[in-house]
XYZ file of C-alpha atoms in Angstrom:
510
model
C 38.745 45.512 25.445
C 35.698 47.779 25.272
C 32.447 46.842 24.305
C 30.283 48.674 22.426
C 26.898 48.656 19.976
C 26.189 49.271 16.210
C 24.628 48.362 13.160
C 25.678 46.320 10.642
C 24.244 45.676 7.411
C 24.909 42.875 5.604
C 23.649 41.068 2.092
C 23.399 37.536 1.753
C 20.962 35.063 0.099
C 18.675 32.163 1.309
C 15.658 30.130 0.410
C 12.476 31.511 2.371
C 10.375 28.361 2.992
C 6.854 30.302 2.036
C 3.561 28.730 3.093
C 2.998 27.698 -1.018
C 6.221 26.587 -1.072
C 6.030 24.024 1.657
C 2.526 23.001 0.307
C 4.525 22.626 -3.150
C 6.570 19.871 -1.290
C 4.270 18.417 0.755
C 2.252 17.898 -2.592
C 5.338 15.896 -3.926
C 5.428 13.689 -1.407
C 1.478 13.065 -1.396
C 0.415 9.343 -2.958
C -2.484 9.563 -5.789
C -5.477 9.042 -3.306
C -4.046 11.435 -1.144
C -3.671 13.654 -4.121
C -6.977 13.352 -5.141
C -8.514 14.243 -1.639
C -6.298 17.126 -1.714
C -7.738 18.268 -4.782
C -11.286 17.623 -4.077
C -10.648 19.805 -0.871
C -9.196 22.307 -2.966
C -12.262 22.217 -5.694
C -14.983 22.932 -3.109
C -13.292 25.900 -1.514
C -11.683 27.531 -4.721
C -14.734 28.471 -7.206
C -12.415 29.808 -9.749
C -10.816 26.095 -9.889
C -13.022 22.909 -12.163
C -11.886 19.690 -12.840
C -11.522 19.525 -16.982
C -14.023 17.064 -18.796
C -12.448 14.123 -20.365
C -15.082 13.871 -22.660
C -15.036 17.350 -23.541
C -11.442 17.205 -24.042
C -11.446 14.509 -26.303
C -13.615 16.421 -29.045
C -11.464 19.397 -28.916
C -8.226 18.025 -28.717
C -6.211 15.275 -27.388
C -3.212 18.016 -25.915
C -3.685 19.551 -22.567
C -2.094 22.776 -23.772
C -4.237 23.132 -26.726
C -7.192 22.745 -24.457
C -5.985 25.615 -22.265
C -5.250 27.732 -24.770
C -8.282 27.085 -26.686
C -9.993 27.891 -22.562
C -9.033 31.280 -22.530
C -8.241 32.436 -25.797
C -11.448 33.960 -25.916
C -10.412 36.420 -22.835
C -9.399 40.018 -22.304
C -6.608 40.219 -20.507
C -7.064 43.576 -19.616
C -10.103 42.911 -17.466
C -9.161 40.176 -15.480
C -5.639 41.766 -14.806
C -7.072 44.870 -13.393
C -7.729 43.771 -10.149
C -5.125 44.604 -8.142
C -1.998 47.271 -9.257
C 0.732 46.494 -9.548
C -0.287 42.708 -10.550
C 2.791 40.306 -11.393
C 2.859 37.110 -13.339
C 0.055 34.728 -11.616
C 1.765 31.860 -12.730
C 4.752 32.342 -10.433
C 3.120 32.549 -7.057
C 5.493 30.964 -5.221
C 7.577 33.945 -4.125
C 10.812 31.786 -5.402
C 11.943 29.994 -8.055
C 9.779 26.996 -8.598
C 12.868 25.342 -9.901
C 14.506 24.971 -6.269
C 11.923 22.914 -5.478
C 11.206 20.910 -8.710
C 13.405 20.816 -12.334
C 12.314 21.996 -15.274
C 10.281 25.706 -16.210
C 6.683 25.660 -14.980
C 4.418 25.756 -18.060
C 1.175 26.578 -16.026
C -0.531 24.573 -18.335
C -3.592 22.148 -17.322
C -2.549 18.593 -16.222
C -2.338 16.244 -18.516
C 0.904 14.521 -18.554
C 4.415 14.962 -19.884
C 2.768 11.227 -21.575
C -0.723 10.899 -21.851
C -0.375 7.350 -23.479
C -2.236 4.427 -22.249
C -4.030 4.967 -18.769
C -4.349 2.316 -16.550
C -7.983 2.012 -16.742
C -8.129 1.362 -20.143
C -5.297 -1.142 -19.706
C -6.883 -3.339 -17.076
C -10.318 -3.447 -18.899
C -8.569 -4.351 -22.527
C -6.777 -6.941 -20.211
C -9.851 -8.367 -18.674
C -12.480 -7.517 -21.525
C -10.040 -8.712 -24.727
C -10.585 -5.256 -26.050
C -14.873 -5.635 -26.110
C -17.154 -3.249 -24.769
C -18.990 -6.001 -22.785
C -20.293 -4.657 -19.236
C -18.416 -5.560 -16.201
C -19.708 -8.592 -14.415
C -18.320 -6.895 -11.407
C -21.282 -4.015 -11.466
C -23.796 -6.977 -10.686
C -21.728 -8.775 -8.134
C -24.098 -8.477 -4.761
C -22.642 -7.024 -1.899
C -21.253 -9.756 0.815
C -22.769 -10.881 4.094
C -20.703 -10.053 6.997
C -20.154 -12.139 9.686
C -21.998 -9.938 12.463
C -25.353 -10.219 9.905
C -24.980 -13.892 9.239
C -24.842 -14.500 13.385
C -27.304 -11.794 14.084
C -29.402 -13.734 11.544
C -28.934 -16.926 13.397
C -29.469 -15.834 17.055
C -33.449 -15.430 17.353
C -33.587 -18.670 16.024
C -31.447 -20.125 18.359
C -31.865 -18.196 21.546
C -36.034 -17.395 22.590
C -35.214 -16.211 26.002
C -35.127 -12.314 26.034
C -32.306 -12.404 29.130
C -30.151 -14.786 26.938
C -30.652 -13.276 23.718
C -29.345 -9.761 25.379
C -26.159 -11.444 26.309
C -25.967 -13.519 22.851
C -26.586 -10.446 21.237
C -23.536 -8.387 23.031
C -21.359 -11.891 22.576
C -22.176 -11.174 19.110
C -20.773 -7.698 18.842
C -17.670 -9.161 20.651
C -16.581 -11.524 18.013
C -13.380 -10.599 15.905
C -12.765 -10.704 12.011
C -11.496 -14.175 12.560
C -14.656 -15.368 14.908
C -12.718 -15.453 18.424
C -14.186 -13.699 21.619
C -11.916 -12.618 24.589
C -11.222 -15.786 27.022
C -12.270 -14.075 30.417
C -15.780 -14.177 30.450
C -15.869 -12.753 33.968
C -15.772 -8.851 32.836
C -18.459 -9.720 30.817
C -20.446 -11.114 33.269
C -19.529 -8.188 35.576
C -20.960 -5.775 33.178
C -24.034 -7.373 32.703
C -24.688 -8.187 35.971
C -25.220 -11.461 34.641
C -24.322 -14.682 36.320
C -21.034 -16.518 34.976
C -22.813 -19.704 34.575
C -26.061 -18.216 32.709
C -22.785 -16.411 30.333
C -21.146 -19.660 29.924
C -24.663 -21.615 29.142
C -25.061 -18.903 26.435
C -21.912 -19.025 24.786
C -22.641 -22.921 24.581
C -25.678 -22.432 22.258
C -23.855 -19.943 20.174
C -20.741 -22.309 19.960
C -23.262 -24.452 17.886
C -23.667 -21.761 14.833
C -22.301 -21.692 11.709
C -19.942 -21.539 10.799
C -18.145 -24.120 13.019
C -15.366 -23.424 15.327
C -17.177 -19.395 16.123
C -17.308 -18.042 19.226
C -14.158 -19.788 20.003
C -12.084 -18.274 23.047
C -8.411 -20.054 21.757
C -7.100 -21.805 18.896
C -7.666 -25.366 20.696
C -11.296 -24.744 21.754
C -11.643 -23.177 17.751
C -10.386 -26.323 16.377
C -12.272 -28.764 18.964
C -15.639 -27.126 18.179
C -15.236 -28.370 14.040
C -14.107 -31.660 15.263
C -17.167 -32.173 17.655
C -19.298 -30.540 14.305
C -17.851 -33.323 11.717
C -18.430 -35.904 14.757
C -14.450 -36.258 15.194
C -13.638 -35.469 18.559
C -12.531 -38.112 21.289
C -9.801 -38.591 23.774
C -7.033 -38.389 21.328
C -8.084 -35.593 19.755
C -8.495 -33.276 22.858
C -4.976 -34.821 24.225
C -3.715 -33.146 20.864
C -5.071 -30.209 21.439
C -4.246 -29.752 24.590
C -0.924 -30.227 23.111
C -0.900 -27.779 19.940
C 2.127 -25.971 21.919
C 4.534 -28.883 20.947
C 2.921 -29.506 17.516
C 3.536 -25.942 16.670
C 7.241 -26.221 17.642
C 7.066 -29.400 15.130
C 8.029 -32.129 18.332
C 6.825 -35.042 17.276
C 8.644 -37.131 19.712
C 7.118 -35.389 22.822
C 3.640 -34.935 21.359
C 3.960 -38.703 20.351
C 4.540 -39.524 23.805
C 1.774 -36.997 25.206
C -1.091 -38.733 22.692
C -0.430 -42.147 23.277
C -0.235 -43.300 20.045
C 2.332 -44.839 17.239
C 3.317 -41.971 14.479
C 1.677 -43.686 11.924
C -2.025 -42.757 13.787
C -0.043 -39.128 14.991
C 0.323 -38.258 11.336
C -3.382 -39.218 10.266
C -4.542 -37.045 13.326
C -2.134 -34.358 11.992
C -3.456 -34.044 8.957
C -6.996 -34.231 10.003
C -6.095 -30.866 11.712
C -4.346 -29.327 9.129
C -7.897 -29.681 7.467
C -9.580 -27.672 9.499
C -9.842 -23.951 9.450
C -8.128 -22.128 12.260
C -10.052 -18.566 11.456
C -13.320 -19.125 10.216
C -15.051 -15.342 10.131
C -12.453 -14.384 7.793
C -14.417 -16.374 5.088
C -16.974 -14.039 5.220
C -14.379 -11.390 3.563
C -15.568 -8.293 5.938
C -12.760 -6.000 5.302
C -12.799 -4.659 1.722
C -9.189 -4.709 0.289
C -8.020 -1.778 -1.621
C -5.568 -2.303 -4.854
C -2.745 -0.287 -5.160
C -3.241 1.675 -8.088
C 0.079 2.107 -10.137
C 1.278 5.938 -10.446
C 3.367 5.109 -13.416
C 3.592 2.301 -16.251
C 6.321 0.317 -17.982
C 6.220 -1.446 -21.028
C 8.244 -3.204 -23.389
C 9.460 -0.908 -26.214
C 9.438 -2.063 -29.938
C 13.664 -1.007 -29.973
C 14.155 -3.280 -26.723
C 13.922 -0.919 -24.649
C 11.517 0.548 -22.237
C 8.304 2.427 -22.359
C 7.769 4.943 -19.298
C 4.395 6.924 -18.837
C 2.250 8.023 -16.411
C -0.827 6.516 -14.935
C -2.649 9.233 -16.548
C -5.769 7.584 -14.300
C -4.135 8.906 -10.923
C -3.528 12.487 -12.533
C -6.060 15.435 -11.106
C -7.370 16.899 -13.937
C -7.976 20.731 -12.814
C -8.093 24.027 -14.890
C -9.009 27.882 -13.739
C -11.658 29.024 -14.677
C -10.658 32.867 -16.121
C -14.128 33.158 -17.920
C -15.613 33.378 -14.679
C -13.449 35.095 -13.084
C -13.813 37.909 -16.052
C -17.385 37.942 -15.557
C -17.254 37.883 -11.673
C -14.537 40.245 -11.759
C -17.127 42.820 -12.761
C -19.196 42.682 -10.068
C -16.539 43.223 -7.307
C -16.961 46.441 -6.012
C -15.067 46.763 -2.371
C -11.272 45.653 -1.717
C -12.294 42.927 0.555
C -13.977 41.179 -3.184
C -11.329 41.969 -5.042
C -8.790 40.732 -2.530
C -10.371 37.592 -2.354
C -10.273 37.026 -5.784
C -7.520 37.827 -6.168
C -6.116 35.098 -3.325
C -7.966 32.446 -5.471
C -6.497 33.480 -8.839
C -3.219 33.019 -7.427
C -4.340 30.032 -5.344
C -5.507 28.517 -8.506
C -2.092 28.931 -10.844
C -0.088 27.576 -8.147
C -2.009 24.604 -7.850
C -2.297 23.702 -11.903
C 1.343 24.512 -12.315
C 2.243 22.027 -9.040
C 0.134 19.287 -9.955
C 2.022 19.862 -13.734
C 5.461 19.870 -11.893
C 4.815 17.175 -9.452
C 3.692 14.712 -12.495
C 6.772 15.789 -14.499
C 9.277 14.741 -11.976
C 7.750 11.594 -10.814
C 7.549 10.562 -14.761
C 12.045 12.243 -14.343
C 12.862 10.055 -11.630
C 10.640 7.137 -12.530
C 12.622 6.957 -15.897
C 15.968 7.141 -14.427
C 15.179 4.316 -11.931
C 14.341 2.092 -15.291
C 17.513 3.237 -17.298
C 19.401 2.002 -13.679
C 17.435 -0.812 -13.139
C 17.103 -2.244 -16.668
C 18.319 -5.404 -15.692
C 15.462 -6.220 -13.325
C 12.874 -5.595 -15.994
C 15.426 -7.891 -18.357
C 16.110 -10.681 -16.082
C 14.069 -10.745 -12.935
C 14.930 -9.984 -9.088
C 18.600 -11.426 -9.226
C 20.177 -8.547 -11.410
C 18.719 -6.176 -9.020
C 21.856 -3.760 -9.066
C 22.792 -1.554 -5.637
C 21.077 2.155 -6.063
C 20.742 4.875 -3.431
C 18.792 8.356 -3.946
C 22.188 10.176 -4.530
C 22.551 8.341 -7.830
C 18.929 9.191 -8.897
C 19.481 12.768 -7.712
C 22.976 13.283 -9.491
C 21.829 12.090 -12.616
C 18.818 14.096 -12.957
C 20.146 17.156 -11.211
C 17.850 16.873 -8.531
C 18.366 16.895 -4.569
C 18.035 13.820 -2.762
C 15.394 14.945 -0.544
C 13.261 16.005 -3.614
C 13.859 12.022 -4.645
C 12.899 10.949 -1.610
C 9.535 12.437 -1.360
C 8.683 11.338 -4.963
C 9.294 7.670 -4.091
C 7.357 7.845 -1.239
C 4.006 5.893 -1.602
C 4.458 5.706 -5.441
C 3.561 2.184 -7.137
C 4.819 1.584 -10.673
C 3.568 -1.071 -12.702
C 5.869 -3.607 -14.751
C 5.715 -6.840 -16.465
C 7.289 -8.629 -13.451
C 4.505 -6.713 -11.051
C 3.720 -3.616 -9.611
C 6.135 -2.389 -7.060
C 6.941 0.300 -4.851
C 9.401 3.207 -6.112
C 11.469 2.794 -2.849
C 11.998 -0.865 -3.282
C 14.524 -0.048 -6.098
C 17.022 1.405 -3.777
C 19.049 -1.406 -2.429
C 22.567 -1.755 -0.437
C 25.440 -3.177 -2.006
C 26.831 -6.196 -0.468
C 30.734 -6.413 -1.467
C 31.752 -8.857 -4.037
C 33.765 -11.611 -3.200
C 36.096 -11.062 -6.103
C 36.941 -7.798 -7.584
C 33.348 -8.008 -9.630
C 30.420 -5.762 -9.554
C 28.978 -5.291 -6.032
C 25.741 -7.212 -5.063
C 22.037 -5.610 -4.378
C 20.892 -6.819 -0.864
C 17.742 -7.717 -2.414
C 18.910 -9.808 -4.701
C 21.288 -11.505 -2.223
C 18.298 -12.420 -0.298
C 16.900 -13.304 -3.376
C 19.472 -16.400 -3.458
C 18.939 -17.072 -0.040
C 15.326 -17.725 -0.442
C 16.087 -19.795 -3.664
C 18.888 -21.902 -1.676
C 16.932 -22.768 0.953
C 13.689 -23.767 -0.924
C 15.642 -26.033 -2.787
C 16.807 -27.556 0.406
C 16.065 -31.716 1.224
C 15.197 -32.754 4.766
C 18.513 -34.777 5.273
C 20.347 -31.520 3.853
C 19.168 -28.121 5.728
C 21.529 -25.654 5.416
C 22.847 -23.806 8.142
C 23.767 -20.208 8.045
C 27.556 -21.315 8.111
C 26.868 -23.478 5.129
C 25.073 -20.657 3.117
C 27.396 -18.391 3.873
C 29.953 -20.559 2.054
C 27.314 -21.015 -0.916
C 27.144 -17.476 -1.257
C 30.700 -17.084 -1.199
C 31.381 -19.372 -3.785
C 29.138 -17.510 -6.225
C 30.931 -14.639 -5.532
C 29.031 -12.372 -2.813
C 31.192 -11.339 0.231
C 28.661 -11.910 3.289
C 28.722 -11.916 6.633
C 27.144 -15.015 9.206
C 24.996 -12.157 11.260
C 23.961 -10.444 7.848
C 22.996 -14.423 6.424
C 20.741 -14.212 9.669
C 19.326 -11.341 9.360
C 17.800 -11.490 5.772
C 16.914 -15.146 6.735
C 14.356 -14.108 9.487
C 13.284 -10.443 7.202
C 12.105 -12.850 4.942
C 10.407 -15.329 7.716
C 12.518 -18.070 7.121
C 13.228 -20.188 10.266
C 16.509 -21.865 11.680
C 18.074 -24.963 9.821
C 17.160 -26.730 13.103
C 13.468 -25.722 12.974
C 13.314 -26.462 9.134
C 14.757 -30.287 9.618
C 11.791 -30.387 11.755
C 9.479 -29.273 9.394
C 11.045 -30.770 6.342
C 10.680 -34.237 7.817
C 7.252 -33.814 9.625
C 6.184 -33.020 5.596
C 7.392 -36.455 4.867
C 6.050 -37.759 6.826
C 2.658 -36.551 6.379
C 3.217 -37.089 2.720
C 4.488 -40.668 3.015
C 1.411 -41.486 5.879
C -1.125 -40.341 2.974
């Protein structure tokens, strides 16, 4: 057989993954504050882009089109179009079809939602104003001491000695959110060049600040120091502690033993611990939390059914600016101007039609998941039904991957909470009968519910709940039982008798 070269040419079609293209999707899958950095980015380096006034907006009109139109109305074409020959449509500057990425034609329009509606700024103030126009208490709130200032505050007056004060001072920057410092004191001491004694003899004065139990190196030595503040601490109290080990693992009959005392005294001593507070920095409330912000809202509908909108809040706001670019087209005199407006024109459309696209099928796929999910909204957790992305995708003629990235660090708020997109999607656990499979979630839904309603002389084992389930009509597996049973933190029937009865106890003792 000889071999031999030539040339072939052949036709044949495929989707080129274009540098806008794979921003297009990466924009999809962006949550709103990442959104929002991305367009601030995108604001200071585009000149032809500005966000739109919502002020401004709302004395012209209240449709986002409108405004756009009523933008550039005013503009000859012909100028701004004369750039660059031959110039295509800007709006498409994608180099495919926009729709192989996201559904529906691209309007190029400003972004203002497929459903303006009610944002969710204007929701949480009605909700926590009653509908007034009274300022918000929470613009005069002072800002918090944190727990570094309130010790730094405390050491001078504690410490005079400029040798100790140094080490207080780098004990100080060693203490966690929840007031511990490491329990080798030796690096330290190394580092310093500091004896381990003079270390010691300083943590001892800083052991005394407030609040108790700071500058604790474990849980027991935490807990001793409040005891020794409230004037609580003696023999039987530091054989307890020494002895947390078997009161964690809720043995009452070896820690009984260990103390020295009858369980009558064991459970006041209990208690007296469970008063105290095993992390005491974190009332100081350091770390700043930040609420999740819902991308989309759900509300009952007048008919029954279900009201879907956008957050309008988390939407970017961004229009080009073509009046600008008019007049600045003007001045540009050498190809290296003109190219570089011209890069920003097109930079420009494809980010105002994207951010239009990317709200439209969030607001797609967020509706489908209700119409699947209506149960959930009707009746709570338990009538979560099974879902997978293929279902969303089929039904809205999307991909799945173009579902996944959509659900992807997207809230959306309900009555029953605000949750994440991706919970939704649940496995189906088999039906016992020939019925309607089970969502997972809900399943361990039931588990929960079964096991809180559990007495002390009746802890169900996984066996038994298995059984339970069974007889309600969910096919489940023993290992499965176990697994959602330690997901959701729950521990073994033996471990739960323990702690069941210790709770009695206590209870009975007060």
């Amino acid at each position: 057989m000889a071999l031999s070269a030539k040339l072939e040419l052949r036709q044949g079609q495929q989707l080129v993954m274009t540098p806008q293209l794979q921003q297009a999707i990466r924009l999809l899958q962006l949550s709103n504050l990442e959104l929002t950095e991305f367009v601030d980015a995108e604001l200071e380096k585009n000149p032809l882009l500005e966000r739109e006034e919502t002020s401004a907006a709302a004395k012209t009109s209240d449709d986002p089109v409108a405004q756009a139109e009523e933008k550039t109305s005013s503009i000859d074409e012909e100028h701004w179009l004369d750039l660059r020959q031959p110039v295509q449509d800007h709006s498409g500057g994608l180099d495919t079809d926009f729709g192989n990425v996201f559904q529906g034609p691209g309007t190029g329009e400003p972004l203002g939602g497929p459903s303006s509606g009610l944002g969710w700024a204007n929701l949480t103030q009605r909700m926590h104003s009653g509908g007034d126009d009274d300022s918000d208490l929470e613009d005069y709130v002072a800002n918090q001491v944190s727990l570094r200032d309130h010790l730094n505050a405390q050491l001078p007056l504690t410490i005079v000695d400029p040798v100790e004060r140094i080490i207080g001072q780098y004990l100080v920057d060693l203490v966690d959110e929840a007031g511990y410092i490491p329990a080798n004191l030796e690096p330290l001491s190394d580092r310093l060049g500091a004896p381990l004694e003079l270390v010691e003899s300083v943590l001892d004065k800083l052991q005394t600040f407030d609040p108790p139990g700071i500058f604790a190196r474990s849980l027991a030595e935490c807990l001793a120091l409040q005891l020794k503040d409230q004037n609580r601490y003696d023999p039987l109290m530091a054989e307890l502690l020494a002895n947390l080990d078997l009161l964690g693992n809720r043995n009452l009959a070896a820690l009984k033993k260990a103390v020295g005392v009858d369980m009558d005294e064991l459970a006041d001593m209990i208690r007296e611990i469970k008063r105290l507070n095993p992390k005491p920095g974190l009332k100081f409330g350091s770390v700043q939390m930040q609420p999740v912000v819902p991308d989309v809202i759900v509300r009952a509908a007048s008919d029954g059914g279900w009201h879907v909108e956008l957050n309008s809040d988390t939407l970017p706001r961004v229009l080009v600016n073509r009046t600008y670019y008019t007049r600045i087209a003007k001045t540009a005199t050498n190809e290296r101007d003109k190219g570089y407006l011209f890069d920003c024109l097109q930079t420009a459309n494809w980010l105002v039609k994207s951010l239009d696209q990317r709200a439209r099928t969030i607001l797609k796929v967020a509706e489908q998941i209700v119409r699947q999910q209506d149960s959930f909204f009707m009746y709570g957790v338990q009538h979560l039904r099974p879902l997978n992305l293929r279902t969303i995708a089929d039904a809205i003629s999307m991909h799945e991957s173009t579902v996944s990235r959509v659900t992807s660090n997207k809230y959306i708020a309900t009555p029953r909470g605000i949750f994440e997109l991706k919970y939704f999607f649940t496995s189906a656990i088999a039906s016992a009968a020939d019925g309607e499979a089970h969502s997972s979630e809900s399943v361990r839904h039931r588990i929960k519910q079964l096991i809180d309603a559990e007495h002390a002389d009746a802890v169900l084992s996984d066996d038994q709940l298995v059984d339970r389930l069974k007889g309600e009509g969910i096919d489940i597996a023993r290992r499965t039982v176990a697994k959602y049973r330690e997901a959701l933190r729950i521990p073994s029937s033996v471990q739960r008798r323990r702690d069941k009865r210790l709770v009695e106890r206590l209870g009975g003792a007060g």
